Short mmCIF file of C-alpha atoms and ligand atoms in Angstrom, two decimals:
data_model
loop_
_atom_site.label_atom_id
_atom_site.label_comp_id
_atom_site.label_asym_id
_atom_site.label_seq_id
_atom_site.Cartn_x
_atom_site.Cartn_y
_atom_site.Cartn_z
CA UNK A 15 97.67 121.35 103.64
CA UNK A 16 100.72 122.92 105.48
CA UNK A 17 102.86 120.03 107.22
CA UNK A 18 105.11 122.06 108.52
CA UNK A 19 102.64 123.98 110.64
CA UNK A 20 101.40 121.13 111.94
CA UNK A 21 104.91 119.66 112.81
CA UNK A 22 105.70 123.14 114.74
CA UNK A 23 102.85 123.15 116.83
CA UNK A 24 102.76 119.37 117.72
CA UNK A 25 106.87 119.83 118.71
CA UNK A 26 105.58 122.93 121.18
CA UNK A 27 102.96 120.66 122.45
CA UNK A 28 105.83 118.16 122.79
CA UNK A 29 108.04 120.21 124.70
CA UNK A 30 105.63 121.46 126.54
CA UNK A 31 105.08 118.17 127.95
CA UNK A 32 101.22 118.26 126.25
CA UNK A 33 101.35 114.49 125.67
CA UNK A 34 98.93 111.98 126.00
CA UNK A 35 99.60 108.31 125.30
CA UNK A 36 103.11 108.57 125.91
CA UNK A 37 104.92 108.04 128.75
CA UNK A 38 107.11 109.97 131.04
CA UNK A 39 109.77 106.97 130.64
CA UNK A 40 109.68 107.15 126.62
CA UNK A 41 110.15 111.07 127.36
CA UNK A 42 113.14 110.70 129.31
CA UNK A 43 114.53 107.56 127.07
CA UNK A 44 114.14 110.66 123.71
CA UNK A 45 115.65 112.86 126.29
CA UNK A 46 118.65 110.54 126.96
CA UNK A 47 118.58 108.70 122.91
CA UNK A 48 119.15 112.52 121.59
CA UNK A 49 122.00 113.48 124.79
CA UNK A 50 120.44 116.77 125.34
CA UNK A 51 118.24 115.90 128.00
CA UNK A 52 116.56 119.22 130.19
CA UNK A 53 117.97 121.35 127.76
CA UNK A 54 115.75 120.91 124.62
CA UNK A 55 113.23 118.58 126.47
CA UNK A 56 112.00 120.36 129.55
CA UNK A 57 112.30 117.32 132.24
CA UNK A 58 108.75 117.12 133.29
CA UNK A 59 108.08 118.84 136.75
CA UNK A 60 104.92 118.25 135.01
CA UNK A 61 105.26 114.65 135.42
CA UNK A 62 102.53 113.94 137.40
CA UNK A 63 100.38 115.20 134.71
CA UNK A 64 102.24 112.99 132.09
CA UNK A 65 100.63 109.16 132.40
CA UNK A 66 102.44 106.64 134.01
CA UNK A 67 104.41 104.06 131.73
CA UNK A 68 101.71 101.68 132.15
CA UNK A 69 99.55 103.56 130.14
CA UNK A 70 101.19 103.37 126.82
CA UNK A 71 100.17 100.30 126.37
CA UNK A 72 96.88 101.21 128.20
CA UNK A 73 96.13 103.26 124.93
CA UNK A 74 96.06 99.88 123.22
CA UNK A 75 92.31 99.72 121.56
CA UNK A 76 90.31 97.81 123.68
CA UNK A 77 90.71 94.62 121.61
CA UNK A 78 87.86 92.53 121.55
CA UNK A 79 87.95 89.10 121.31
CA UNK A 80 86.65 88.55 117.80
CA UNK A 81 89.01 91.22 116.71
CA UNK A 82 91.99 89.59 118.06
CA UNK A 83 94.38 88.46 115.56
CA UNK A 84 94.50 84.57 115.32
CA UNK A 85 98.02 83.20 114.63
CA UNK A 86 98.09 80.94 112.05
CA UNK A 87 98.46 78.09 114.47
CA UNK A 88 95.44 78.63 116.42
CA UNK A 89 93.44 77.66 113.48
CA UNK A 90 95.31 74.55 112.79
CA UNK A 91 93.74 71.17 113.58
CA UNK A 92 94.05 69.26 116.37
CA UNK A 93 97.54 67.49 114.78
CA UNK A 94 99.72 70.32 114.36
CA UNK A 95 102.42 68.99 113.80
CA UNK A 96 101.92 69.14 110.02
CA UNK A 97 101.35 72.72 110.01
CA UNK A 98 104.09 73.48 112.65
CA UNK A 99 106.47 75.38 110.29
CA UNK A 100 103.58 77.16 108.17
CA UNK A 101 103.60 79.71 111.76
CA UNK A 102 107.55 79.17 112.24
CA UNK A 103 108.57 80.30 108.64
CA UNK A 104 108.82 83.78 109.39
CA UNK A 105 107.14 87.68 110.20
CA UNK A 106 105.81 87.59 106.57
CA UNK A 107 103.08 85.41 104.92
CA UNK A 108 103.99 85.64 101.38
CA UNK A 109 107.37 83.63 100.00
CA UNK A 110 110.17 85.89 100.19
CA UNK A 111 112.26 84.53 97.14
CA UNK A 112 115.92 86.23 97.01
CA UNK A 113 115.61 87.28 93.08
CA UNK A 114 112.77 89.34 94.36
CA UNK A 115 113.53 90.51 98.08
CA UNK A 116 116.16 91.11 100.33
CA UNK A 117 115.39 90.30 103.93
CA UNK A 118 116.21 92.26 107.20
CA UNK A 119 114.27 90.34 110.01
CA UNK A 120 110.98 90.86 110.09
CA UNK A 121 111.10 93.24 106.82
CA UNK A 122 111.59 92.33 103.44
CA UNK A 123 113.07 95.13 100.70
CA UNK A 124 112.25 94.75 96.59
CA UNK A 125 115.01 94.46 94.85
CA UNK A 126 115.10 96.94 92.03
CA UNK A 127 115.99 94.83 88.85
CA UNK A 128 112.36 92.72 89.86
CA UNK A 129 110.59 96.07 88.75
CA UNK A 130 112.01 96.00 85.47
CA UNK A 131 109.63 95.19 82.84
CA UNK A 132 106.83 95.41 85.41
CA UNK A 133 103.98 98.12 85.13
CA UNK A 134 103.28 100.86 86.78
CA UNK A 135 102.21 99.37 89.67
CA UNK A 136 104.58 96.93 91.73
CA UNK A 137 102.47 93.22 91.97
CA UNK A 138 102.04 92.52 95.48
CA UNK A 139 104.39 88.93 94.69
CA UNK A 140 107.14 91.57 94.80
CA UNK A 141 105.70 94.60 97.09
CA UNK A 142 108.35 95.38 99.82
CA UNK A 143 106.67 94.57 103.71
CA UNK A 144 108.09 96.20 106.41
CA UNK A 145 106.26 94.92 110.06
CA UNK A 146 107.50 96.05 113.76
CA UNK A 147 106.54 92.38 114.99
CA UNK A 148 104.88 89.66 112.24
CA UNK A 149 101.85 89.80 110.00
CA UNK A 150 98.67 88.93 111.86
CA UNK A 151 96.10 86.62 110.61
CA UNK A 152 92.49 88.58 110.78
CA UNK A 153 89.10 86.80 110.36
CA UNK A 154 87.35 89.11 107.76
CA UNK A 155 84.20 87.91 109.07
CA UNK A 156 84.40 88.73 112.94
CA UNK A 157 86.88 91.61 112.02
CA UNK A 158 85.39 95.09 112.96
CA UNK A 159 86.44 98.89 112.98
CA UNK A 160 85.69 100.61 115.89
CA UNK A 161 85.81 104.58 115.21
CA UNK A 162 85.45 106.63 118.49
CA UNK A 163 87.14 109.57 120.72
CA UNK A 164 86.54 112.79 122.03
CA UNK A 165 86.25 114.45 118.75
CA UNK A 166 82.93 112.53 117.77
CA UNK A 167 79.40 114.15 118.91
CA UNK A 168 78.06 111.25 120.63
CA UNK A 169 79.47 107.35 121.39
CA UNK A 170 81.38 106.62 118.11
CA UNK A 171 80.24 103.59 115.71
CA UNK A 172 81.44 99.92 114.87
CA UNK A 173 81.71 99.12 111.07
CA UNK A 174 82.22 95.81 109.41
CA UNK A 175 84.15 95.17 106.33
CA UNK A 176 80.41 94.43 104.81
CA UNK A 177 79.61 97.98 105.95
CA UNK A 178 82.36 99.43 104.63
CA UNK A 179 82.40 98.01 101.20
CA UNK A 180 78.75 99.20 100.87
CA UNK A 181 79.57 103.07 101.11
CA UNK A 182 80.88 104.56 97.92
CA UNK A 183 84.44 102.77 96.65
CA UNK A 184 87.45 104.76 95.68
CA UNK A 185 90.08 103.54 93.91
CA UNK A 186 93.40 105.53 93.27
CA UNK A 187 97.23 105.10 93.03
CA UNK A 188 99.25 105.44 96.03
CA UNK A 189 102.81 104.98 96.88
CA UNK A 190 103.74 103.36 100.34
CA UNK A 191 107.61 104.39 101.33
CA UNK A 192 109.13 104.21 104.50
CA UNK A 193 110.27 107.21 106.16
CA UNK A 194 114.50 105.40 106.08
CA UNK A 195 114.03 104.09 102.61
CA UNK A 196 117.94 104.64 101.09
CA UNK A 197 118.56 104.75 105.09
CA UNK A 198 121.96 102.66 104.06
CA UNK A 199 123.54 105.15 101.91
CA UNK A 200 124.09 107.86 104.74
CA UNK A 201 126.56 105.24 105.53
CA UNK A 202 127.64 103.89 102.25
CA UNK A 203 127.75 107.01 100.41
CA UNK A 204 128.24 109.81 103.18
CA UNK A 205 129.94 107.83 105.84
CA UNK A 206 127.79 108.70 108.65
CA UNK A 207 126.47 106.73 111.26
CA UNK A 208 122.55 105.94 111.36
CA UNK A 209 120.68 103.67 113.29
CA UNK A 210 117.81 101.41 111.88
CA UNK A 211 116.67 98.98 109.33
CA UNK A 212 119.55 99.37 106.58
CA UNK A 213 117.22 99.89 103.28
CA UNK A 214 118.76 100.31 100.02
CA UNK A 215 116.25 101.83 97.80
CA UNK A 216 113.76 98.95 97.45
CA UNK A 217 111.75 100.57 100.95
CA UNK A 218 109.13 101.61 98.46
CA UNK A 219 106.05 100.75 96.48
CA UNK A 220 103.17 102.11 94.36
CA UNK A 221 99.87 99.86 93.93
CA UNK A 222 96.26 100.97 92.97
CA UNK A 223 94.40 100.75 96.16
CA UNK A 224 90.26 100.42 96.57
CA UNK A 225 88.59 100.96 99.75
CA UNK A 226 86.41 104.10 101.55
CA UNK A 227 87.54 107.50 102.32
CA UNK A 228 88.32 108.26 105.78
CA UNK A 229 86.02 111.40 105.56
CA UNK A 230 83.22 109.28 104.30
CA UNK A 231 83.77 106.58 107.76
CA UNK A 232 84.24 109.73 110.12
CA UNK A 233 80.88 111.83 109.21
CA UNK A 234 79.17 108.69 109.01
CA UNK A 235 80.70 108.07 113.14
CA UNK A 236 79.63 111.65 113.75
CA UNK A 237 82.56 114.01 113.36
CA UNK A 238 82.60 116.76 115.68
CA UNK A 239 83.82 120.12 114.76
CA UNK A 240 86.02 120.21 117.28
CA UNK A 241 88.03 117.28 116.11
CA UNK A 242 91.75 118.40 115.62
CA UNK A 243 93.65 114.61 115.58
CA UNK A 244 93.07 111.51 114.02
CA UNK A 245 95.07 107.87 114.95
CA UNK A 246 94.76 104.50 113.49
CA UNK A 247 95.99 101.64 116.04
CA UNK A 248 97.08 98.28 113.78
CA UNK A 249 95.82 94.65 115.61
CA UNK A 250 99.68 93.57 115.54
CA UNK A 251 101.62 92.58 118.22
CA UNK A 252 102.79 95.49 120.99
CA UNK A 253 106.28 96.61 119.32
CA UNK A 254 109.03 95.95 121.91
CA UNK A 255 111.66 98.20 121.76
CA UNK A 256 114.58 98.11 124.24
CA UNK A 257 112.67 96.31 126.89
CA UNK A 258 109.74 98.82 126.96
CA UNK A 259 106.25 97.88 125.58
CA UNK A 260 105.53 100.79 123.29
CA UNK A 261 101.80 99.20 122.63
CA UNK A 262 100.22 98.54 119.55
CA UNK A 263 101.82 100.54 116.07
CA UNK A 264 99.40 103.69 116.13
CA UNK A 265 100.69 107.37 115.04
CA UNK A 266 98.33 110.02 114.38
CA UNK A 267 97.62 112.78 111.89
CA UNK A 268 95.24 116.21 111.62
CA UNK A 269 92.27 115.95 110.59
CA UNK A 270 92.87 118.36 107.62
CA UNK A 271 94.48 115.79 106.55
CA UNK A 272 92.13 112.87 107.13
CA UNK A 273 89.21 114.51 105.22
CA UNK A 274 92.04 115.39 102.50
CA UNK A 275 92.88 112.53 100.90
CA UNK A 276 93.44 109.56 103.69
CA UNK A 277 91.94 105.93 101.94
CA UNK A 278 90.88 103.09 104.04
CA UNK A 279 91.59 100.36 101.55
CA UNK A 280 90.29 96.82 101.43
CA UNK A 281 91.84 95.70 98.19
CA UNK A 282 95.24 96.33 96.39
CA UNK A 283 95.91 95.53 92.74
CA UNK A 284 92.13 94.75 91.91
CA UNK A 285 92.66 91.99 95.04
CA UNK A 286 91.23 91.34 98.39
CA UNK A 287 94.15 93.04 100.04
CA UNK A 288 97.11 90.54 101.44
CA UNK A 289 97.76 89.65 105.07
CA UNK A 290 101.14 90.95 104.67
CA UNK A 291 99.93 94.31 103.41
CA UNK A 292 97.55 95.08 105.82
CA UNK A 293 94.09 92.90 105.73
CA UNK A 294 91.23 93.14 106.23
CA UNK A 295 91.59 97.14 106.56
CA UNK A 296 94.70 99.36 106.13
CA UNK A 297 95.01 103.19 105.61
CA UNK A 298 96.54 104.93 103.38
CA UNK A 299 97.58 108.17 103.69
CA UNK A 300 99.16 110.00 100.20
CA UNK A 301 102.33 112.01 100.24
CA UNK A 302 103.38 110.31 103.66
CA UNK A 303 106.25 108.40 105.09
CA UNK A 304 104.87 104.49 105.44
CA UNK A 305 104.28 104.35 109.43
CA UNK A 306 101.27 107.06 108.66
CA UNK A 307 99.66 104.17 106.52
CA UNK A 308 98.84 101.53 109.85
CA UNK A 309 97.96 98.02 108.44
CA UNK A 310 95.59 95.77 110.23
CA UNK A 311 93.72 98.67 111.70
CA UNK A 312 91.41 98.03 114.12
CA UNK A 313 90.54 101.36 115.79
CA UNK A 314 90.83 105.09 114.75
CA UNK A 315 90.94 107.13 117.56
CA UNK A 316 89.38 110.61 116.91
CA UNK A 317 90.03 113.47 119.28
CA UNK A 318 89.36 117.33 119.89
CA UNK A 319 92.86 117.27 121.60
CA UNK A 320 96.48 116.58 119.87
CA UNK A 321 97.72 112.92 120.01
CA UNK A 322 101.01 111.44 120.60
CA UNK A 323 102.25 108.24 120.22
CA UNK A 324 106.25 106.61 120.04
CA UNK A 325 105.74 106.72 116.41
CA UNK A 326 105.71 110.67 116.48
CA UNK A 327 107.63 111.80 119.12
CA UNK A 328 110.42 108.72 119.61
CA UNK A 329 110.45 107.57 116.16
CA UNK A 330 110.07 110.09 113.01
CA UNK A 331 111.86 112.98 114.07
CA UNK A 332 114.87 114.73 112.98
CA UNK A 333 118.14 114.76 115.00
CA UNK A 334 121.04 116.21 114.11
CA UNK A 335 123.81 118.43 112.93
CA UNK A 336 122.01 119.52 110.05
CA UNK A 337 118.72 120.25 112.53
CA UNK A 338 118.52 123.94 113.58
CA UNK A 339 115.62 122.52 115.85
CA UNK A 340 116.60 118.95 117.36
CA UNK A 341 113.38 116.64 117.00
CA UNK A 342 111.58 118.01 114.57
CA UNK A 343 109.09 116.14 113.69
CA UNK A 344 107.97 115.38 110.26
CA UNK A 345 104.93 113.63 107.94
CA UNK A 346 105.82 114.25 103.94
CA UNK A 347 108.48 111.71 101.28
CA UNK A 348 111.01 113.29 99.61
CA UNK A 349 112.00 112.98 95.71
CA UNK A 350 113.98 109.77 94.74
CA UNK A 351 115.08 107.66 91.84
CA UNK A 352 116.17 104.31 91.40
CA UNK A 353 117.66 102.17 88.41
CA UNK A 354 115.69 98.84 88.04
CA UNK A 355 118.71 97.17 88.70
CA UNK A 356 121.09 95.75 91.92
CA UNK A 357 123.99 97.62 92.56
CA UNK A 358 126.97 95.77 90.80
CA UNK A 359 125.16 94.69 87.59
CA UNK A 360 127.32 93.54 85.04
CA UNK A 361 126.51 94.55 81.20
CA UNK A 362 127.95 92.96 77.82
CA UNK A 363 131.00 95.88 76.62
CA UNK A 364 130.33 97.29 73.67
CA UNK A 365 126.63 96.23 73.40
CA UNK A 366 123.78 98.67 73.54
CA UNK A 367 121.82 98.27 76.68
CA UNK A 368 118.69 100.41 77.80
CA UNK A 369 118.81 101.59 81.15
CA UNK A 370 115.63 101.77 83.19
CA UNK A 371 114.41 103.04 86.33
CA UNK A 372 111.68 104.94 88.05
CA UNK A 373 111.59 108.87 89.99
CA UNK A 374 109.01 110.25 92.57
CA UNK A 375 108.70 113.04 94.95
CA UNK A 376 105.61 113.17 97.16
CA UNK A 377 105.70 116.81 96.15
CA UNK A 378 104.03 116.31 92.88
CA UNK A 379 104.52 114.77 89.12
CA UNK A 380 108.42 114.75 88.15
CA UNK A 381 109.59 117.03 85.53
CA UNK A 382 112.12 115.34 84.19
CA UNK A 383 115.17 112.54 84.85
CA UNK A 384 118.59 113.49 84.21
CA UNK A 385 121.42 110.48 83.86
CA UNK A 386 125.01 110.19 84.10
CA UNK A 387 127.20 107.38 83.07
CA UNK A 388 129.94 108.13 84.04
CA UNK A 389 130.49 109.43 87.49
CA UNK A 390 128.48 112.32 87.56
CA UNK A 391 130.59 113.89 84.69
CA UNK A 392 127.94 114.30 82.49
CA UNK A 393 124.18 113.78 82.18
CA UNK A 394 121.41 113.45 79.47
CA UNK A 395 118.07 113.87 79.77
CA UNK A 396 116.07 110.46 79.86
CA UNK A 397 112.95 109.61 78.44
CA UNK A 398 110.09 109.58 80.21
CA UNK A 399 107.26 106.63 78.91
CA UNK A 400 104.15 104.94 80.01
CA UNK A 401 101.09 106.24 81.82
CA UNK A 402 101.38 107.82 85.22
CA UNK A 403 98.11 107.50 87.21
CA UNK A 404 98.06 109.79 89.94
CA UNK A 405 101.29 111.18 89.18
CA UNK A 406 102.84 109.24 92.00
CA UNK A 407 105.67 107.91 90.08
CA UNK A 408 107.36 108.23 86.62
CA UNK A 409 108.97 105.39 84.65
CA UNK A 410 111.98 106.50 82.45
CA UNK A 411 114.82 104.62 80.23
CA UNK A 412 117.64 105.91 78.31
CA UNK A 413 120.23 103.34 76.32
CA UNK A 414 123.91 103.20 77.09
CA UNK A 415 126.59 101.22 75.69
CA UNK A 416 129.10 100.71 78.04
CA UNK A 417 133.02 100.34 77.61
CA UNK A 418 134.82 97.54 79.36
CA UNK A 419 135.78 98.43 82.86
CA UNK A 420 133.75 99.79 85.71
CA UNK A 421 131.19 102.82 85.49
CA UNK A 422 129.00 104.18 87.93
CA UNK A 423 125.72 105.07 87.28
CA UNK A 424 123.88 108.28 88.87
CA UNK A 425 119.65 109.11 88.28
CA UNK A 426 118.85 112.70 89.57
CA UNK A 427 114.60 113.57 89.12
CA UNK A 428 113.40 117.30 89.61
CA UNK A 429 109.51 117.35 90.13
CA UNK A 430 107.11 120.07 88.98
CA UNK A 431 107.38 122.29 91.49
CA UNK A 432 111.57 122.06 90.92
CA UNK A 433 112.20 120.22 93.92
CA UNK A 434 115.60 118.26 92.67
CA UNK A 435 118.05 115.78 94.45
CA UNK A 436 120.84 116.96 96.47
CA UNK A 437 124.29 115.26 95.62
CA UNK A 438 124.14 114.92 100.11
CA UNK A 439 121.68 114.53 102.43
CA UNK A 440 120.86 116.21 105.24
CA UNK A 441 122.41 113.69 108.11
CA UNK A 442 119.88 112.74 111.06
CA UNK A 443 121.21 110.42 113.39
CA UNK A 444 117.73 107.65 112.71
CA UNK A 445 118.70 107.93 109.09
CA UNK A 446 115.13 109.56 107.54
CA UNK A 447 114.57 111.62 104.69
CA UNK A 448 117.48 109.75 102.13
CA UNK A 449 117.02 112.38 99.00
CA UNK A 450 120.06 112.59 97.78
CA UNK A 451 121.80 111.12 94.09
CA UNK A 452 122.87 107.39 94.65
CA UNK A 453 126.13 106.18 93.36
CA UNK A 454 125.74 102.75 91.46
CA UNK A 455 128.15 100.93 90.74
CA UNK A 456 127.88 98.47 87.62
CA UNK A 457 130.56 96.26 85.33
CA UNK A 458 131.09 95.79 81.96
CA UNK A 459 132.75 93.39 80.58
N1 LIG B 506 99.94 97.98 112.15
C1 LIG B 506 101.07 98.29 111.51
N2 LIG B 506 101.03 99.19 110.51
C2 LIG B 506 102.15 99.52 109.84
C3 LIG B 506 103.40 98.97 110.21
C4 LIG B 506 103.42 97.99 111.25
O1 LIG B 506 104.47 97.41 111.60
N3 LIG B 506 102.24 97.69 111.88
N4 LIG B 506 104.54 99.39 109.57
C5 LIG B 506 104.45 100.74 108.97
C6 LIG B 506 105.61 101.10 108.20
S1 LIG B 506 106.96 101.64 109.08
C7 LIG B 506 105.60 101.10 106.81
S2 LIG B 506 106.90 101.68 105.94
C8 LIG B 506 104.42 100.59 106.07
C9 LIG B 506 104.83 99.45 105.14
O2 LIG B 506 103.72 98.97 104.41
P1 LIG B 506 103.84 97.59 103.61
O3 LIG B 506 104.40 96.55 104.53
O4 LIG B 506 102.48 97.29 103.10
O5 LIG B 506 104.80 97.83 102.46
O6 LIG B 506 103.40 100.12 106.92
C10 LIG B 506 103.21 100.87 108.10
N5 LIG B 506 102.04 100.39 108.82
MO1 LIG B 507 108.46 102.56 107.60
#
């Protein structure tokens, strides 16, 4: 399917102030974040027709009681005193240990030398989390999906996670990578100014994910032809941003898409899948930056008319320099490659050492790995090994035997199609899109 199409049409709609679920405050807060104001954003004489701020969180799904997200606390006993600091520990469930993450609030990075020697697939001890508020505890039992919107024929359905689990199962590798994975090295590497969560590399995962296709949930709710959009609305917390109550993490995507290849998945790694991760439901949506792949869903909103939320028209769009069209929005990864090891490793001199590390594009299979040891100066191919399910990512190693002193190490993948990393990237002022060679720096000694 053509992305970029889509993109266009939804920034015309955008401009054109064809927004629903958005409100004329976030408008004018884009309008004021980017500095162009009227300019590239026409200032809405149309604002009557544009909701009123209220109603971006009115687009919350109309959470039900049973699917409202207990915290950990409510189902405490009586005494809870005891179990006091099992809610006050943190965003994330799962323990957090520094030799496997490092932690930025209420988001937790992997740490690249915890991959080495793992499989193909990242083990969800050491799968990176990255939540807008904190991981909500869902009763699987009282949990429900509620699929409905204008682009159904008639009132929409409810499913259970029984329900679900009885239509045909699917099981395939996906990666999950945020959109400002590497967000830290416009600044480390380029110098340039970004704002957001400061990610090394370690913003991305692949695991093999079960659950039902999308298109299989939708025909079975009674997809319309007229359907064009398709959003997902997580049972977290409203995200908060700047004092305005953006509502519950939702962003949408076409329906091409949706009967493509989108998963709703109900176990990762052959296990019931983790609170941290996403359960009872999450989706999954190949080829896509993270915030397409909504955890804790509770609703998917499909409609005959394009959908907007903050997390495709505030968040997730291109600004800057670089940007021949400020705010362009966009959906698909990039290519990447990582060492499986933390930036300032030291090595034994003089001793042979195999390098490792892992390259993926969410363009297609990669081609092949090229390494340098020495600034960039020269490269050598590495060697590929180990199955690839999917395609999503390729493991690769190549030995080295380093000289006493300081080196830096660089890992540049080209994929099938000959998509290749730049030696920059393309600056944008919320730091997206890192694709570029990164510079590590190791010691031998
Ligand atoms: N409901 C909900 N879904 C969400 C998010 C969130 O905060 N809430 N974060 C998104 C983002 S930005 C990313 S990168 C991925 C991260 O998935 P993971 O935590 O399983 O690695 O989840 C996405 N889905
Ligand atoms: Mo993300």
């Amino acid at each position: 399917m053509n992305e970029g199409d889509y993109d266009d049409s939804r920034l015309r709609d955008f401009q054109a102030g064809h927004t629903r679920g958005f409100s004329r405050r976030d408008l004018l807060m884009l309008s004021a974040a980017i500095g162009v104001g009227a300019t590239a954003l026409p200032e809405p004489a149309t604002a009557t027709a544009l909701p009123e701020p209220a109603s971006t969180a009115g687009n919350a799904p109309a959470s039900t009681a049973a699917n409202a997200p207990t915290s950990p606390a409510a189902n405490a006993p009586a005494n809870t005193a005891a179990n006091a600091p099992a809610f006050a520990a943190g965003p994330i469930v799962k323990p957090l240990p520094p030799e496997l993450f490092t932690v930025f609030g209420t988001n937790a990075e992997t740490r690249w030398s915890a991959l080495k020697d793992q499989g193909y697939y990242v083990p969800i001890d050491r799968f990176f989390v990255r939540n807008h508020t904190s991981t909500p505890i869902i009763d699987p039992a009282t949990w429900s999906l509620e699929v409905s919107g204008s682009g159904l024929r008639g009132e929409g359905a409810q499913f259970s996670l029984r329900d679900l689990k009885r239509l045909p199962s699917e099981t395939r590798a996906v990666a999950v990578e945020c959109a400002g994975n590497g967000r830290s090295y416009y600044t480390r590497q380029q110098g340039q100014t970004v704002s957001g969560t400061a990610w090394g590399l370690g913003a991305v995962g692949v695991a093999r994910w079960r659950g039902v296709r999308l298109s299989t949930v939708l025909r079975r709710a009674g997809l319309s032809r007229h359907a064009v959009d398709v959003q997902p609305t997580g049972l977290d917390a409203n995200f908060v941003s700047g004092g305005v109550d953006l509502g519950p993490v939702r962003r949408p995507f076409p329906i091409r898409k949706a009967l493509d290849d989108v998963l709703l998945a109900y176990e990762m790694n052959d296990e019931p899948l983790p609170p941290d991760h996403g359960a009872p439901l999450r989706v999954l949506v190949p080829g896509w930056i993270g915030i397409a792949s909504i955890k804790w869903v509770g609703r998917i909103e499909v409609s005959a008319e394009p959908l907007f939320s903050p997390w495709n028209t505030q968040f997730y769009r291109l600004f800057g320099e670089g940007y021949p069209v400020d705010g362009l929005p966009f959906d698909r990864q990039v290519i990447k490659s990582a060492f499986e090891l933390d930036p300032g490793a030291t090595f034994p001199a003089g001793v042979r050492t195999r390098l490792t590390g892992r390259s993926w594009s969410a363009n297609g299979p990669i081609r092949k790995v090229e390494v340098s040891t020495d600034s960039g100066a020269s490269w050598r191919r590495a060697r590929p090994y180990g199955a690839t399910p999917g395609g999503v990512w390729q493991r690769w190693e190549l030995d080295w035997t380093p000289a006493a002193g300081e080196h830096v190490l660089l890992a540049r993948a080209t994929d099938v199609h000959g998509g290749t990393q730049p030696d920059t990237a393309r600056h944008n002022t919320l730091g997206y899109l890192f694709d570029a060679v990164v510079k590590v720096p190791v010691t031998a000694r």
